[in-house]
PDB file of C-alpha atoms in Angstrom:
ATOM      1  CA  GLU A 929     157.207 -48.334 -63.790  1.00 63.00           C
ATOM      2  CA  ALA A 930     156.272 -46.924 -67.129  1.00 79.00           C
ATOM      3  CA  GLY A 931     158.531 -44.117 -68.300  1.00 93.00           C
ATOM      4  CA  VAL A 932     157.643 -40.857 -70.038  1.00 96.00           C
ATOM      5  CA  ALA A 933     155.648 -41.398 -73.291  1.00 96.00           C
ATOM      6  CA  GLN A 934     155.632 -39.133 -76.138  1.00 97.00           C
ATOM      7  CA  SER A 935     154.026 -38.946 -79.545  1.00 96.00           C
ATOM      8  CA  PRO A 936     154.516 -38.876 -82.474  1.00 96.00           C
ATOM      9  CA  ARG A 937     158.221 -39.826 -82.580  1.00 95.00           C
ATOM     10  CA  TYR A 938     158.693 -37.892 -85.897  1.00 96.00           C
ATOM     11  CA  LYS A 939     156.902 -35.333 -87.818  1.00 97.00           C
ATOM     12  CA  ILE A 940     157.670 -33.654 -91.041  1.00 97.00           C
ATOM     13  CA  ILE A 941     155.707 -30.432 -91.946  1.00 97.00           C
ATOM     14  CA  GLU A 942     155.986 -27.523 -94.344  1.00 97.00           C
ATOM     15  CA  LYS A 943     156.317 -24.076 -93.016  1.00 96.00           C
ATOM     16  CA  ARG A 944     153.462 -22.293 -91.645  1.00 96.00           C
ATOM     17  CA  GLN A 945     151.653 -25.459 -90.915  1.00 97.00           C
ATOM     18  CA  SER A 946     150.581 -26.214 -87.388  1.00 97.00           C
ATOM     19  CA  VAL A 947     151.658 -29.318 -85.330  1.00 97.00           C
ATOM     20  CA  ALA A 948     151.029 -30.650 -81.830  1.00 97.00           C
ATOM     21  CA  PHE A 949     153.061 -33.027 -79.652  1.00 97.00           C
ATOM     22  CA  TRP A 950     151.615 -35.127 -76.681  1.00 97.00           C
ATOM     23  CA  CYS A 951     153.453 -36.269 -73.569  1.00 97.00           C
ATOM     24  CA  ASN A 952     152.429 -38.601 -70.846  1.00 96.00           C
ATOM     25  CA  PRO A 953     154.658 -38.152 -67.603  1.00 96.00           C
ATOM     26  CA  ILE A 954     155.442 -40.646 -65.295  1.00 96.00           C
ATOM     27  CA  SER A 955     152.359 -41.543 -62.815  1.00 94.00           C
ATOM     28  CA  GLY A 956     152.531 -39.219 -59.783  1.00 93.00           C
ATOM     29  CA  HIS A 957     155.057 -36.651 -61.038  1.00 95.00           C
ATOM     30  CA  ALA A 958     153.844 -33.194 -60.298  1.00 94.00           C
ATOM     31  CA  THR A 959     156.478 -31.316 -62.703  1.00 94.00           C
ATOM     32  CA  LEU A 960     156.423 -31.426 -66.242  1.00 96.00           C
ATOM     33  CA  TYR A 961     158.744 -29.976 -68.582  1.00 96.00           C
ATOM     34  CA  TRP A 962     159.091 -29.270 -72.335  1.00 97.00           C
ATOM     35  CA  TYR A 963     162.574 -28.741 -73.778  1.00 97.00           C
ATOM     36  CA  GLN A 964     163.691 -28.023 -77.312  1.00 97.00           C
ATOM     37  CA  GLN A 965     167.033 -29.485 -78.501  1.00 96.00           C
ATOM     38  CA  ILE A 966     168.462 -28.189 -81.586  1.00 94.00           C
ATOM     39  CA  LEU A 967     171.029 -30.282 -83.293  1.00 90.00           C
ATOM     40  CA  GLY A 968     174.425 -29.975 -81.678  1.00 88.00           C
ATOM     41  CA  GLN A 969     173.149 -28.100 -78.592  1.00 91.00           C
ATOM     42  CA  GLY A 970     171.816 -28.952 -75.180  1.00 92.00           C
ATOM     43  CA  PRO A 971     168.190 -29.108 -74.223  1.00 94.00           C
ATOM     44  CA  LYS A 972     166.636 -25.631 -73.673  1.00 94.00           C
ATOM     45  CA  LEU A 973     163.606 -25.303 -71.395  1.00 94.00           C
ATOM     46  CA  LEU A 974     160.518 -24.026 -73.259  1.00 96.00           C
ATOM     47  CA  ILE A 975     157.902 -24.416 -70.263  1.00 96.00           C
ATOM     48  CA  GLN A 976     157.634 -25.901 -66.949  1.00 95.00           C
ATOM     49  CA  PHE A 977     154.370 -26.947 -65.256  1.00 94.00           C
ATOM     50  CA  GLN A 978     153.782 -27.834 -61.645  1.00 92.00           C
ATOM     51  CA  ASN A 979     150.592 -29.684 -61.677  1.00 90.00           C
ATOM     52  CA  ASN A 980     148.351 -27.815 -64.065  1.00 86.00           C
ATOM     53  CA  GLY A 981     149.931 -24.411 -63.399  1.00 91.00           C
ATOM     54  CA  VAL A 982     152.819 -22.635 -65.277  1.00 92.00           C
ATOM     55  CA  VAL A 983     156.078 -22.374 -63.311  1.00 90.00           C
ATOM     56  CA  ASP A 984     158.134 -20.806 -66.140  1.00 91.00           C
ATOM     57  CA  ASP A 985     157.514 -19.990 -69.835  1.00 94.00           C
ATOM     58  CA  SER A 986     160.177 -17.262 -70.184  1.00 91.00           C
ATOM     59  CA  GLN A 987     161.849 -19.045 -73.257  1.00 92.00           C
ATOM     60  CA  LEU A 988     158.539 -19.928 -74.986  1.00 95.00           C
ATOM     61  CA  PRO A 989     157.936 -18.060 -78.244  1.00 94.00           C
ATOM     62  CA  LYS A 990     154.503 -17.217 -77.242  1.00 94.00           C
ATOM     63  CA  ASP A 991     153.435 -15.809 -80.546  1.00 95.00           C
ATOM     64  CA  ARG A 992     153.562 -19.290 -82.093  1.00 97.00           C
ATOM     65  CA  PHE A 993     154.070 -21.812 -79.240  1.00 97.00           C
ATOM     66  CA  SER A 994     151.356 -22.728 -76.746  1.00 97.00           C
ATOM     67  CA  ALA A 995     151.248 -25.575 -74.144  1.00 97.00           C
ATOM     68  CA  GLU A 996     148.718 -26.872 -71.828  1.00 95.00           C
ATOM     69  CA  ARG A 997     148.504 -29.525 -69.069  1.00 95.00           C
ATOM     70  CA  LEU A 998     144.918 -30.092 -68.230  1.00 82.00           C
ATOM     71  CA  LYS A 999     143.948 -31.929 -65.153  1.00 84.00           C
ATOM     72  CA  GLY A1000     147.760 -31.938 -64.275  1.00 82.00           C
ATOM     73  CA  VAL A1001     148.616 -35.236 -66.067  1.00 91.00           C
ATOM     74  CA  ASP A1002     149.014 -35.230 -69.878  1.00 95.00           C
ATOM     75  CA  SER A1003     150.377 -32.313 -71.740  1.00 97.00           C
ATOM     76  CA  THR A1004     150.510 -30.881 -75.327  1.00 97.00           C
ATOM     77  CA  LEU A1005     152.704 -28.573 -76.963  1.00 98.00           C
ATOM     78  CA  LYS A1006     151.497 -26.873 -80.117  1.00 98.00           C
ATOM     79  CA  ILE A1007     153.347 -24.787 -82.809  1.00 97.00           C
ATOM     80  CA  GLN A1008     151.289 -22.612 -85.315  1.00 97.00           C
ATOM     81  CA  PRO A1009     152.632 -21.485 -87.555  1.00 96.00           C
ATOM     82  CA  ALA A1010     155.792 -23.292 -87.837  1.00 97.00           C
ATOM     83  CA  LYS A1011     159.145 -21.691 -89.047  1.00 97.00           C
ATOM     84  CA  LEU A1012     162.094 -23.595 -90.388  1.00 97.00           C
ATOM     85  CA  GLU A1013     164.111 -22.667 -87.166  1.00 96.00           C
ATOM     86  CA  ASP A1014     161.624 -24.886 -85.312  1.00 97.00           C
ATOM     87  CA  SER A1015     163.333 -27.992 -86.691  1.00 97.00           C
ATOM     88  CA  ALA A1016     164.517 -29.669 -83.608  1.00 96.00           C
ATOM     89  CA  VAL A1017     163.850 -32.478 -81.088  1.00 96.00           C
ATOM     90  CA  TYR A1018     161.095 -31.683 -78.663  1.00 97.00           C
ATOM     91  CA  LEU A1019     161.745 -33.475 -75.347  1.00 97.00           C
ATOM     92  CA  CYS A1020     159.271 -34.054 -72.492  1.00 97.00           C
ATOM     93  CA  ALA A1021     160.491 -34.720 -69.077  1.00 96.00           C
ATOM     94  CA  SER A1022     159.015 -35.218 -65.575  1.00 96.00           C
ATOM     95  CA  SER A1023     159.967 -35.206 -62.045  1.00 94.00           C
ATOM     96  CA  LEU A1024     158.469 -36.005 -58.547  1.00 93.00           C
ATOM     97  CA  VAL A1025     158.871 -32.324 -57.556  1.00 88.00           C
ATOM     98  CA  ALA A1026     160.559 -29.395 -59.237  1.00 84.00           C
ATOM     99  CA  GLN A1027     164.068 -29.903 -58.052  1.00 81.00           C
ATOM    100  CA  ASP A1028     164.122 -33.615 -58.340  1.00 87.00           C
ATOM    101  CA  THR A1029     165.551 -36.138 -60.709  1.00 90.00           C
ATOM    102  CA  GLN A1030     164.411 -35.483 -64.176  1.00 93.00           C
ATOM    103  CA  TYR A1031     163.111 -38.418 -66.450  1.00 95.00           C
ATOM    104  CA  PHE A1032     162.928 -37.779 -70.248  1.00 96.00           C
ATOM    105  CA  GLY A1033     160.828 -39.204 -72.855  1.00 96.00           C
ATOM    106  CA  PRO A1034     162.139 -40.311 -76.378  1.00 95.00           C
ATOM    107  CA  GLY A1035     161.496 -37.071 -77.876  1.00 95.00           C
ATOM    108  CA  THR A1036     159.580 -36.016 -81.073  1.00 96.00           C
ATOM    109  CA  ARG A1037     161.981 -35.025 -84.114  1.00 95.00           C
ATOM    110  CA  LEU A1038     160.211 -32.094 -85.957  1.00 97.00           C
ATOM    111  CA  THR A1039     161.545 -31.392 -89.526  1.00 97.00           C
ATOM    112  CA  VAL A1040     159.929 -28.119 -90.932  1.00 97.00           C
ATOM    113  CA  LEU A1041     160.479 -27.936 -94.669  1.00 97.00           C
TER     114      LEU A1041
ATOM    115  CA  GLY B1247     172.444 -15.624 -66.470  1.00 86.00           C
ATOM    116  CA  ILE B1248     174.491 -18.625 -65.282  1.00 91.00           C
ATOM    117  CA  GLN B1249     176.970 -20.098 -67.819  1.00 93.00           C
ATOM    118  CA  VAL B1250     177.688 -23.873 -67.822  1.00 95.00           C
ATOM    119  CA  GLU B1251     180.469 -25.140 -69.862  1.00 96.00           C
ATOM    120  CA  GLN B1252     181.704 -28.635 -70.422  1.00 97.00           C
ATOM    121  CA  SER B1253     185.247 -30.014 -71.382  1.00 96.00           C
ATOM    122  CA  PRO B1254     186.347 -31.415 -73.489  1.00 97.00           C
ATOM    123  CA  PRO B1255     183.842 -30.881 -76.235  1.00 96.00           C
ATOM    124  CA  ASP B1256     184.720 -34.141 -77.916  1.00 97.00           C
ATOM    125  CA  LEU B1257     186.558 -37.309 -76.709  1.00 97.00           C
ATOM    126  CA  ILE B1258     187.438 -40.444 -78.499  1.00 97.00           C
ATOM    127  CA  LEU B1259     188.650 -43.425 -76.608  1.00 95.00           C
ATOM    128  CA  GLN B1260     189.753 -46.911 -77.092  1.00 97.00           C
ATOM    129  CA  GLU B1261     187.531 -49.523 -75.193  1.00 97.00           C
ATOM    130  CA  GLY B1262     188.892 -50.220 -71.805  1.00 97.00           C
ATOM    131  CA  ALA B1263     190.314 -46.663 -71.292  1.00 97.00           C
ATOM    132  CA  ASN B1264     189.200 -44.233 -68.422  1.00 97.00           C
ATOM    133  CA  SER B1265     188.179 -40.746 -68.861  1.00 97.00           C
ATOM    134  CA  THR B1266     187.196 -37.537 -66.954  1.00 97.00           C
ATOM    135  CA  LEU B1267     184.510 -35.043 -67.991  1.00 98.00           C
ATOM    136  CA  ARG B1268     184.211 -31.574 -66.306  1.00 98.00           C
ATOM    137  CA  CYS B1269     181.356 -29.212 -66.005  1.00 98.00           C
ATOM    138  CA  ASN B1270     182.071 -25.691 -64.724  1.00 98.00           C
ATOM    139  CA  PHE B1271     179.366 -23.210 -63.862  1.00 96.00           C
ATOM    140  CA  SER B1272     179.635 -19.533 -63.295  1.00 95.00           C
ATOM    141  CA  ASP B1273     177.380 -19.092 -60.280  1.00 93.00           C
ATOM    142  CA  SER B1274     176.163 -20.992 -57.179  1.00 93.00           C
ATOM    143  CA  VAL B1275     173.849 -23.692 -57.680  1.00 93.00           C
ATOM    144  CA  ASN B1276     171.344 -25.767 -55.561  1.00 91.00           C
ATOM    145  CA  ASN B1277     171.379 -28.974 -57.667  1.00 93.00           C
ATOM    146  CA  LEU B1278     173.384 -30.616 -60.582  1.00 96.00           C
ATOM    147  CA  GLN B1279     172.404 -33.607 -62.604  1.00 96.00           C
ATOM    148  CA  TRP B1280     174.372 -35.627 -65.101  1.00 97.00           C
ATOM    149  CA  PHE B1281     172.788 -37.196 -68.194  1.00 97.00           C
ATOM    150  CA  HIS B1282     173.739 -39.452 -71.012  1.00 97.00           C
ATOM    151  CA  GLN B1283     172.133 -39.056 -74.286  1.00 96.00           C
ATOM    152  CA  ASN B1284     172.724 -42.109 -76.491  1.00 91.00           C
ATOM    153  CA  PRO B1285     172.867 -42.038 -80.143  1.00 87.00           C
ATOM    154  CA  TRP B1286     169.144 -42.550 -80.463  1.00 86.00           C
ATOM    155  CA  GLY B1287     168.460 -39.373 -78.708  1.00 89.00           C
ATOM    156  CA  GLN B1288     167.272 -40.854 -75.331  1.00 91.00           C
ATOM    157  CA  LEU B1289     168.334 -38.812 -72.410  1.00 94.00           C
ATOM    158  CA  ILE B1290     169.122 -40.943 -69.452  1.00 94.00           C
ATOM    159  CA  ASN B1291     169.679 -39.497 -65.790  1.00 94.00           C
ATOM    160  CA  LEU B1292     173.049 -40.646 -64.534  1.00 96.00           C
ATOM    161  CA  PHE B1293     173.470 -38.806 -61.346  1.00 96.00           C
ATOM    162  CA  TYR B1294     171.522 -36.434 -59.075  1.00 94.00           C
ATOM    163  CA  ILE B1295     174.600 -34.719 -57.290  1.00 95.00           C
ATOM    164  CA  PRO B1296     174.348 -31.292 -55.767  1.00 93.00           C
ATOM    165  CA  SER B1297     177.564 -31.969 -53.698  1.00 95.00           C
ATOM    166  CA  GLY B1298     179.711 -34.748 -52.637  1.00 96.00           C
ATOM    167  CA  THR B1299     180.757 -38.109 -54.575  1.00 97.00           C
ATOM    168  CA  LYS B1300     178.508 -40.843 -55.965  1.00 97.00           C
ATOM    169  CA  GLN B1301     179.225 -44.047 -57.612  1.00 97.00           C
ATOM    170  CA  ASN B1302     177.222 -46.348 -59.962  1.00 96.00           C
ATOM    171  CA  GLY B1303     179.224 -49.138 -61.437  1.00 96.00           C
ATOM    172  CA  ARG B1304     181.860 -48.032 -63.718  1.00 97.00           C
ATOM    173  CA  LEU B1305     180.658 -44.278 -63.521  1.00 97.00           C
ATOM    174  CA  SER B1306     181.332 -41.955 -60.490  1.00 98.00           C
ATOM    175  CA  ALA B1307     180.728 -38.280 -60.003  1.00 98.00           C
ATOM    176  CA  THR B1308     181.919 -35.639 -57.904  1.00 98.00           C
ATOM    177  CA  THR B1309     180.540 -32.062 -57.481  1.00 97.00           C
ATOM    178  CA  VAL B1310     182.425 -29.424 -55.563  1.00 97.00           C
ATOM    179  CA  ALA B1311     179.807 -26.754 -55.172  1.00 94.00           C
ATOM    180  CA  THR B1312     181.919 -24.186 -53.513  1.00 94.00           C
ATOM    181  CA  GLU B1313     184.411 -24.243 -56.481  1.00 96.00           C
ATOM    182  CA  ARG B1314     181.676 -24.370 -58.978  1.00 97.00           C
ATOM    183  CA  TYR B1315     182.647 -27.570 -61.002  1.00 97.00           C
ATOM    184  CA  SER B1316     181.561 -31.337 -61.210  1.00 98.00           C
ATOM    185  CA  LEU B1317     183.559 -34.066 -62.626  1.00 98.00           C
ATOM    186  CA  LEU B1318     182.096 -37.313 -64.258  1.00 98.00           C
ATOM    187  CA  TYR B1319     184.411 -40.271 -64.304  1.00 98.00           C
ATOM    188  CA  ILE B1320     183.912 -43.287 -66.785  1.00 97.00           C
ATOM    189  CA  SER B1321     186.213 -46.230 -66.083  1.00 97.00           C
ATOM    190  CA  SER B1322     186.800 -49.393 -68.411  1.00 97.00           C
ATOM    191  CA  SER B1323     184.837 -47.685 -71.058  1.00 97.00           C
ATOM    192  CA  GLN B1324     182.499 -49.653 -73.293  1.00 97.00           C
ATOM    193  CA  THR B1325     181.072 -48.820 -76.741  1.00 96.00           C
ATOM    194  CA  THR B1326     177.771 -48.464 -75.184  1.00 95.00           C
ATOM    195  CA  ASP B1327     179.115 -45.522 -73.366  1.00 96.00           C
ATOM    196  CA  SER B1328     179.128 -43.620 -76.695  1.00 96.00           C
ATOM    197  CA  GLY B1329     176.868 -40.628 -76.959  1.00 96.00           C
ATOM    198  CA  VAL B1330     176.719 -36.975 -75.491  1.00 97.00           C
ATOM    199  CA  TYR B1331     176.980 -36.366 -71.719  1.00 98.00           C
ATOM    200  CA  PHE B1332     175.352 -33.266 -70.391  1.00 97.00           C
ATOM    201  CA  CYS B1333     175.432 -31.686 -67.036  1.00 97.00           C
ATOM    202  CA  ALA B1334     172.480 -29.690 -65.837  1.00 96.00           C
ATOM    203  CA  VAL B1335     172.399 -27.167 -62.888  1.00 95.00           C
ATOM    204  CA  LEU B1336     169.888 -25.548 -60.967  1.00 92.00           C
ATOM    205  CA  PRO B1337     170.898 -21.935 -60.177  1.00 92.00           C
ATOM    206  CA  THR B1338     170.424 -20.706 -56.614  1.00 90.00           C
ATOM    207  CA  SER B1339     168.856 -17.466 -57.713  1.00 83.00           C
ATOM    208  CA  GLY B1340     165.838 -17.318 -60.105  1.00 73.00           C
ATOM    209  CA  THR B1341     163.165 -19.759 -60.957  1.00 68.00           C
ATOM    210  CA  TYR B1342     163.382 -23.542 -60.480  1.00 72.00           C
ATOM    211  CA  LYS B1343     164.716 -24.013 -63.954  1.00 84.00           C
ATOM    212  CA  TYR B1344     167.638 -26.333 -64.875  1.00 90.00           C
ATOM    213  CA  ILE B1345     170.316 -25.055 -67.288  1.00 92.00           C
ATOM    214  CA  PHE B1346     172.084 -27.469 -69.418  1.00 94.00           C
ATOM    215  CA  GLY B1347     175.692 -27.428 -70.422  1.00 94.00           C
ATOM    216  CA  THR B1348     177.311 -27.456 -73.916  1.00 91.00           C
ATOM    217  CA  GLY B1349     177.848 -31.237 -73.686  1.00 96.00           C
ATOM    218  CA  THR B1350     180.818 -33.639 -74.342  1.00 97.00           C
ATOM    219  CA  ARG B1351     180.588 -35.952 -77.231  1.00 97.00           C
ATOM    220  CA  LEU B1352     182.251 -39.195 -76.521  1.00 97.00           C
ATOM    221  CA  LYS B1353     182.887 -42.020 -78.996  1.00 97.00           C
ATOM    222  CA  VAL B1354     184.218 -45.304 -77.746  1.00 97.00           C
ATOM    223  CA  LEU B1355     186.072 -47.567 -80.268  1.00 96.00           C
ATOM    224  CA  ALA B1356     185.949 -51.316 -80.114  1.00 94.00           C
TER     225      ALA B1356
END
């Protein structure tokens, strides 16, 4: 079974530019998560989808971050405009249902200069 | 909100040694997972363990939900065990959102 796919793996941008990340979850997984992991810290949930509906986005900085999960499969996370403090690894994960085991993708390492 | 603390924060072992990692949480939880983040950043699920004990090869985990802690045991450690170990808990109250602990950074020396 294929795992969670993410692209790109690395991205370097300048502050105030925009960037988008893509995630393809494990087939059949209804729940999809986007996490932000700053160096030296544990992952922090940004947004959680159940199929194509948002379950929790309480920690998503909505003035600059947006995410969508069209058709309840793939998802994109966008940052516009980026700030220096957005430098982090962005992890996508999926699970069969909300409380189930989570499977993580390889992550996208974002550097904002 | 719930606090999730892991100890020790850093651990250095000689290959072949055993170790115990601890995860304490400040409120009741419905679920708990242990993850290993390898040096390349990939997070791998080790255990899904809301209560009781589970074993998988050289690794085992025990969660005592009533006392609000979980333990991860690593026996006969190998250099490939190096990385950061996280526990993540799903609080009983609130939304279905896992909260990750502070992590234990493990380095196993050959």
